[in-house]
XYZ file of C-alpha atoms in Angstrom:
398
model
C -0.146 -0.498 0.131
C 1.006 3.643 -0.509
C 0.069 7.093 0.902
C 0.241 10.101 -0.767
C 1.568 12.816 1.784
C 1.615 16.670 1.203
C 4.898 17.554 2.203
C 5.802 21.202 2.985
C 8.677 22.661 1.056
C 11.460 25.437 2.740
C 11.003 28.903 1.727
C 14.413 30.620 0.573
C 16.259 31.949 3.388
C 18.203 35.403 2.254
C 20.691 34.903 5.387
C 24.106 33.757 4.710
C 25.582 31.786 7.382
C 29.184 31.649 9.259
C 31.436 29.104 10.333
C 32.138 27.312 6.652
C 33.920 28.702 3.746
C 35.510 27.695 0.501
C 39.474 28.456 0.508
C 39.217 29.869 -3.139
C 40.051 33.676 -3.294
C 37.227 35.732 -4.411
C 34.756 32.973 -4.066
C 31.619 33.512 -1.318
C 29.440 30.852 0.140
C 26.252 31.193 -1.164
C 22.762 31.902 0.661
C 21.044 29.121 2.218
C 18.798 27.535 0.117
C 16.700 26.416 2.636
C 16.229 26.795 6.837
C 14.976 24.298 8.574
C 13.274 25.212 11.680
C 12.652 23.048 15.051
C 8.828 23.542 14.875
C 9.037 22.513 11.088
C 7.311 25.527 9.526
C 8.199 27.725 6.341
C 10.271 30.916 6.871
C 7.774 32.769 4.988
C 6.962 36.021 6.989
C 3.484 35.328 8.800
C 2.961 32.081 7.537
C 0.547 29.870 9.551
C 2.698 27.014 10.885
C 1.808 23.983 8.646
C 2.063 20.159 9.806
C 4.299 18.089 7.820
C 3.104 15.207 9.884
C 0.812 12.066 8.549
C -1.898 11.156 11.135
C -1.139 7.712 12.683
C -4.556 6.301 11.473
C -3.598 7.299 7.716
C -0.271 5.766 7.349
C -0.721 2.756 4.955
C -0.538 -1.051 6.365
C 2.913 -3.119 5.123
C 2.961 -4.258 2.075
C 4.582 -7.365 3.161
C 4.740 -9.780 6.474
C 7.192 -12.201 7.736
C 4.321 -14.559 6.488
C 4.942 -13.627 2.949
C 8.293 -14.416 3.058
C 8.965 -17.984 0.696
C 10.436 -20.748 2.704
C 10.996 -23.096 0.017
C 13.864 -23.142 -2.429
C 17.589 -21.798 -2.262
C 18.636 -17.970 -1.658
C 20.031 -16.789 -4.871
C 21.839 -13.447 -5.104
C 22.375 -13.075 -8.556
C 23.697 -9.920 -10.531
C 21.977 -6.508 -9.460
C 19.314 -5.491 -11.565
C 19.632 -2.287 -13.900
C 16.495 -0.885 -11.759
C 17.582 -2.009 -8.609
C 15.835 -3.665 -5.453
C 14.928 -3.377 -1.750
C 17.201 -5.512 0.487
C 16.186 -6.024 3.805
C 17.561 -8.714 6.685
C 14.760 -10.503 8.551
C 14.958 -14.315 10.591
C 18.632 -14.533 9.380
C 18.325 -13.872 5.676
C 18.763 -11.266 3.360
C 15.836 -10.775 1.135
C 14.942 -8.622 -1.984
C 12.254 -7.079 -3.336
C 12.408 -6.194 -6.929
C 11.111 -3.038 -8.724
C 8.257 -5.217 -9.970
C 7.433 -6.392 -6.762
C 8.354 -9.472 -6.338
C 10.022 -11.001 -3.128
C 12.898 -13.183 -2.651
C 15.683 -14.822 -1.049
C 19.178 -13.431 -1.665
C 21.546 -14.916 1.405
C 21.462 -17.239 4.098
C 23.374 -14.933 6.322
C 24.057 -18.444 8.697
C 23.168 -16.896 11.750
C 24.163 -13.171 11.515
C 21.957 -10.631 12.293
C 23.560 -7.069 11.009
C 22.003 -3.828 12.297
C 23.601 -2.392 9.294
C 24.182 -3.426 5.607
C 25.880 -1.652 2.310
C 26.041 -2.579 -1.199
C 29.327 -2.463 -3.129
C 29.214 -0.035 -6.213
C 28.245 -2.580 -8.402
C 25.835 -4.090 -6.264
C 27.969 -7.759 -6.302
C 28.999 -7.527 -2.576
C 27.760 -6.435 0.544
C 28.927 -5.471 4.152
C 26.919 -7.435 6.399
C 27.700 -5.121 9.403
C 30.918 -3.173 9.263
C 33.155 -6.321 10.236
C 31.921 -8.928 7.327
C 31.901 -9.048 3.647
C 29.566 -11.379 2.108
C 31.883 -12.058 -1.407
C 30.092 -12.404 -4.884
C 31.546 -16.371 -4.291
C 29.094 -16.445 -1.110
C 32.081 -16.651 1.352
C 31.824 -14.443 4.466
C 35.304 -12.241 5.061
C 36.649 -10.354 7.886
C 36.863 -6.637 7.070
C 39.414 -6.114 9.682
C 37.283 -3.351 10.818
C 35.254 -2.750 14.195
C 31.541 -4.439 14.137
C 30.092 -0.525 15.059
C 32.352 1.152 12.571
C 29.587 2.623 10.127
C 31.949 5.147 8.738
C 33.031 2.187 6.656
C 33.181 3.127 2.774
C 33.323 0.908 -0.292
C 36.243 2.002 -2.800
C 34.723 3.517 -6.668
C 34.462 2.296 -8.999
C 35.561 -0.966 -8.189
C 34.476 -2.150 -4.552
C 37.679 -4.531 -4.033
C 38.822 -1.972 -1.131
C 37.329 -0.433 2.377
C 38.182 2.581 3.712
C 37.522 3.967 7.278
C 39.057 6.407 9.776
C 40.178 4.595 12.930
C 38.115 5.778 16.022
C 41.123 6.218 18.072
C 44.034 7.620 16.123
C 41.948 9.382 13.300
C 44.310 7.866 11.000
C 42.559 6.732 7.383
C 42.968 3.178 6.898
C 42.587 1.362 3.431
C 41.874 -2.681 3.172
C 41.546 -5.250 0.719
C 37.701 -5.844 1.017
C 38.913 -9.579 0.291
C 41.985 -9.943 2.586
C 42.150 -7.829 5.469
C 45.883 -8.141 6.098
C 46.578 -6.099 3.347
C 46.261 -2.450 5.092
C 47.458 0.765 4.078
C 47.487 3.902 5.995
C 46.210 6.628 3.432
C 45.908 9.556 5.820
C 46.395 12.750 4.468
C 44.495 14.717 7.617
C 46.607 15.041 10.751
C 42.821 13.457 12.362
C 40.372 12.130 9.849
C 36.326 12.210 11.235
C 34.867 11.112 7.474
C 36.212 10.444 4.492
C 34.746 9.184 0.800
C 36.094 7.681 -2.687
C 35.348 9.777 -5.840
C 33.187 7.571 -7.787
C 36.412 7.514 -10.131
C 38.168 5.951 -7.591
C 41.298 8.441 -8.190
C 40.932 10.668 -5.364
C 39.551 10.592 -1.614
C 37.885 13.719 0.225
C 38.474 13.711 3.881
C 37.402 15.574 6.786
C 39.142 16.468 10.138
C 41.881 18.441 11.476
C 44.261 19.274 8.439
C 48.126 18.343 8.505
C 48.964 21.738 7.142
C 48.369 23.733 10.319
C 45.441 25.261 9.361
C 43.148 23.542 11.753
C 39.656 21.881 10.970
C 38.340 21.443 7.398
C 37.680 19.632 4.097
C 40.473 17.967 1.983
C 41.385 16.048 -1.512
C 44.071 13.675 -2.203
C 45.162 11.000 -4.370
C 43.651 7.013 -3.543
C 46.849 6.754 -1.707
C 46.781 10.236 0.247
C 49.032 11.870 -1.845
C 49.296 15.762 -2.837
C 46.559 16.560 -0.302
C 44.592 19.684 -0.858
C 42.403 21.867 1.296
C 39.218 22.732 -0.367
C 37.584 24.293 3.017
C 38.190 25.850 6.155
C 35.739 24.961 9.456
C 36.047 27.983 11.846
C 34.170 25.872 14.470
C 32.538 22.582 14.683
C 33.044 19.856 12.897
C 31.911 17.911 9.632
C 30.246 14.603 9.306
C 28.611 12.670 6.761
C 30.714 13.524 4.067
C 30.000 12.010 0.576
C 30.306 12.304 -3.259
C 27.434 12.971 -5.454
C 26.663 10.509 -8.141
C 28.692 12.529 -11.091
C 31.275 13.075 -8.767
C 31.476 16.677 -9.571
C 30.241 17.953 -6.152
C 30.682 16.814 -2.587
C 27.934 17.077 0.117
C 28.447 16.930 3.942
C 27.011 18.229 7.707
C 28.853 20.950 9.360
C 27.536 21.115 13.181
C 28.211 24.357 14.519
C 29.519 24.131 18.161
C 29.071 28.105 19.186
C 25.488 28.663 17.995
C 23.653 25.441 17.764
C 23.077 25.282 13.866
C 23.914 22.752 12.098
C 24.279 23.042 7.875
C 23.958 20.712 5.141
C 26.387 21.795 2.607
C 27.079 21.032 -1.243
C 30.346 21.836 -2.809
C 30.920 21.962 -6.529
C 34.399 21.244 -7.866
C 33.279 22.863 -11.503
C 32.700 26.038 -9.824
C 34.570 26.173 -6.438
C 31.151 27.489 -4.859
C 29.866 26.094 -1.886
C 26.216 26.427 -0.933
C 24.063 25.922 2.092
C 21.564 23.028 1.080
C 19.739 23.580 4.707
C 20.390 25.347 7.816
C 18.829 23.454 10.495
C 18.883 25.519 13.829
C 18.750 23.975 17.391
C 18.336 20.509 16.043
C 20.722 17.493 15.350
C 21.034 16.545 11.986
C 22.094 13.112 11.199
C 22.311 10.600 8.313
C 23.157 12.220 5.190
C 22.792 10.479 1.940
C 23.437 11.235 -1.263
C 22.113 9.299 -4.225
C 24.489 7.251 -6.380
C 21.698 6.932 -9.144
C 20.270 10.463 -9.340
C 22.278 13.540 -9.338
C 21.242 15.965 -6.778
C 19.334 13.714 -4.704
C 19.667 14.187 -0.932
C 18.081 13.002 2.741
C 19.103 13.265 5.978
C 17.260 13.102 9.511
C 16.831 16.133 12.009
C 15.498 15.613 15.943
C 15.155 18.514 18.128
C 14.905 15.553 20.997
C 15.117 11.693 21.398
C 11.306 11.390 21.484
C 10.805 12.210 17.289
C 12.694 12.898 14.460
C 11.869 14.392 11.103
C 13.104 12.991 7.647
C 14.171 15.817 4.710
C 14.313 15.034 1.192
C 15.757 16.950 -1.940
C 14.714 15.776 -5.297
C 17.050 17.162 -7.970
C 16.471 20.523 -8.635
C 13.695 21.315 -5.848
C 13.374 22.567 -2.237
C 13.746 20.307 0.475
C 10.644 18.849 1.704
C 9.674 17.032 5.031
C 8.126 13.817 6.320
C 6.694 13.542 9.884
C 4.930 10.714 11.495
C 3.684 10.343 15.020
C 6.233 9.288 17.810
C 8.840 8.206 15.401
C 12.365 8.240 14.737
C 13.135 8.352 10.901
C 16.275 7.309 9.385
C 17.338 7.633 5.828
C 19.157 4.406 4.323
C 19.784 5.030 0.542
C 18.242 5.380 -2.706
C 17.059 3.392 -5.721
C 16.455 4.672 -9.141
C 13.948 7.457 -10.011
C 14.584 9.355 -6.792
C 12.955 6.389 -4.634
C 14.772 6.734 -0.914
C 14.364 4.035 1.725
C 14.182 4.782 5.624
C 13.458 3.173 8.945
C 10.820 4.164 11.496
C 11.297 3.145 14.968
C 9.868 4.108 18.188
C 11.830 6.802 20.230
C 11.408 4.420 22.985
C 12.938 1.256 21.489
C 16.823 0.439 22.265
C 19.596 0.648 19.860
C 19.371 -2.509 17.453
C 15.406 -2.978 17.716
C 13.624 -4.317 14.629
C 12.136 -1.676 12.338
C 9.525 -0.813 9.908
C 10.984 -0.229 6.184
C 9.484 2.473 4.498
C 10.111 4.078 0.991
C 9.451 7.680 -0.585
C 9.291 8.609 -4.170
C 7.538 11.769 -5.392
C 5.488 12.467 -2.388
C 4.042 8.907 -1.694
C 4.887 6.894 1.219
C 5.094 3.126 0.918
C 5.322 1.064 4.076
C 7.317 -1.922 2.920
C 7.444 -4.762 5.815
C 8.200 -4.515 9.548
C 10.801 -6.421 11.800
C 14.085 -5.760 9.646
C 17.371 -5.485 11.571
C 18.974 -3.803 8.710
C 18.033 -2.388 4.596
C 19.604 -0.770 2.265
C 19.039 -0.180 -1.416
C 21.102 -2.343 -3.990
C 21.780 -0.584 -6.938
C 24.481 -0.048 -9.578
C 26.030 3.241 -9.084
C 25.054 6.077 -12.146
C 27.286 7.546 -14.647
C 30.290 9.785 -13.389
C 32.967 12.181 -14.572
C 36.575 11.991 -13.688
C 37.448 14.988 -10.993
C 36.645 18.349 -12.494
C 39.642 20.424 -10.704
C 39.193 24.240 -11.699
C 42.567 26.792 -11.618
C 43.230 28.708 -8.753
C 40.378 26.787 -6.579
C 43.302 25.382 -4.098
C 44.037 22.418 -6.267
C 46.899 22.005 -8.255
């Protein structure tokens, strides 16, 4: 079942924020394209506070239940379909829902019950938690990373390696996805908080404390940590959830201020050297920024004023962010399928970490309740087309 919900788009805010700036001489941070306030209202003067929360009695029932899961036949992964598929973990197995709605078993996880999964860029292999890779040959291999390290990312475009910052040292560590003993320190910051591969695979981006003596910032280097260049100065706070968008010409991240209680969602464009404020969020925690690997410009993130509820914010390409709310719910974006379809989970605010969740999707204003009781879920897609990193003269890159 699906529910079409009228969502509220943010009105433009003409006030530029402080604290994050590009290092390009003469390039100013652009005005915020939207402001997200804690009461979920638009910023238009005199506007009545509209609601973005769907009433509980209007939420759709789940499309599938545990009783619908097939009990006979083997689990077959196969190649990732061009139109993607929704995958989730339930009852110790990895299941998939195709774009046409067919339900099948993808893999028997042999007693594993991960609370996080992440597919490789070609959809052939999957992280069954940060500490285990399920290879394309059916073998389970240890990654060498801790099971709670959700900063872990696949290498691009091949998915033959993994990277993540070490929580204790802040070093950025590269490991062979099939042999965790093959390990390389590819750090190019004094301390790394978050990092990502460029889609073409030749560069890495990272945020943290720079090795150039300039303090906090955002940096780019080769995929072996060489020729580091600073692209942004963080005057206060910390950067999290850094990721390249599909075509590789833009980088998105969350900047949490530590002085004024504001968080910002940013987009940095390499072909122009401009830093855009996608959203300004006063007085709330922003988490889970997810850029689509199949549709350029599609973003999602979650905001929460307390531990009692949260909202999901979705930005389709070229559109203003819109808010999704449900009563007494914590909403967390997961990953994107083609045609701007976002997967997200819904849990009770009283539920302890690791509790089974409801799996939902959003597409063009329509909410679909997929199934309840999942421990983890993710979209299985093939990364879309990308370009080599477009570095402009004078942007700080050589």
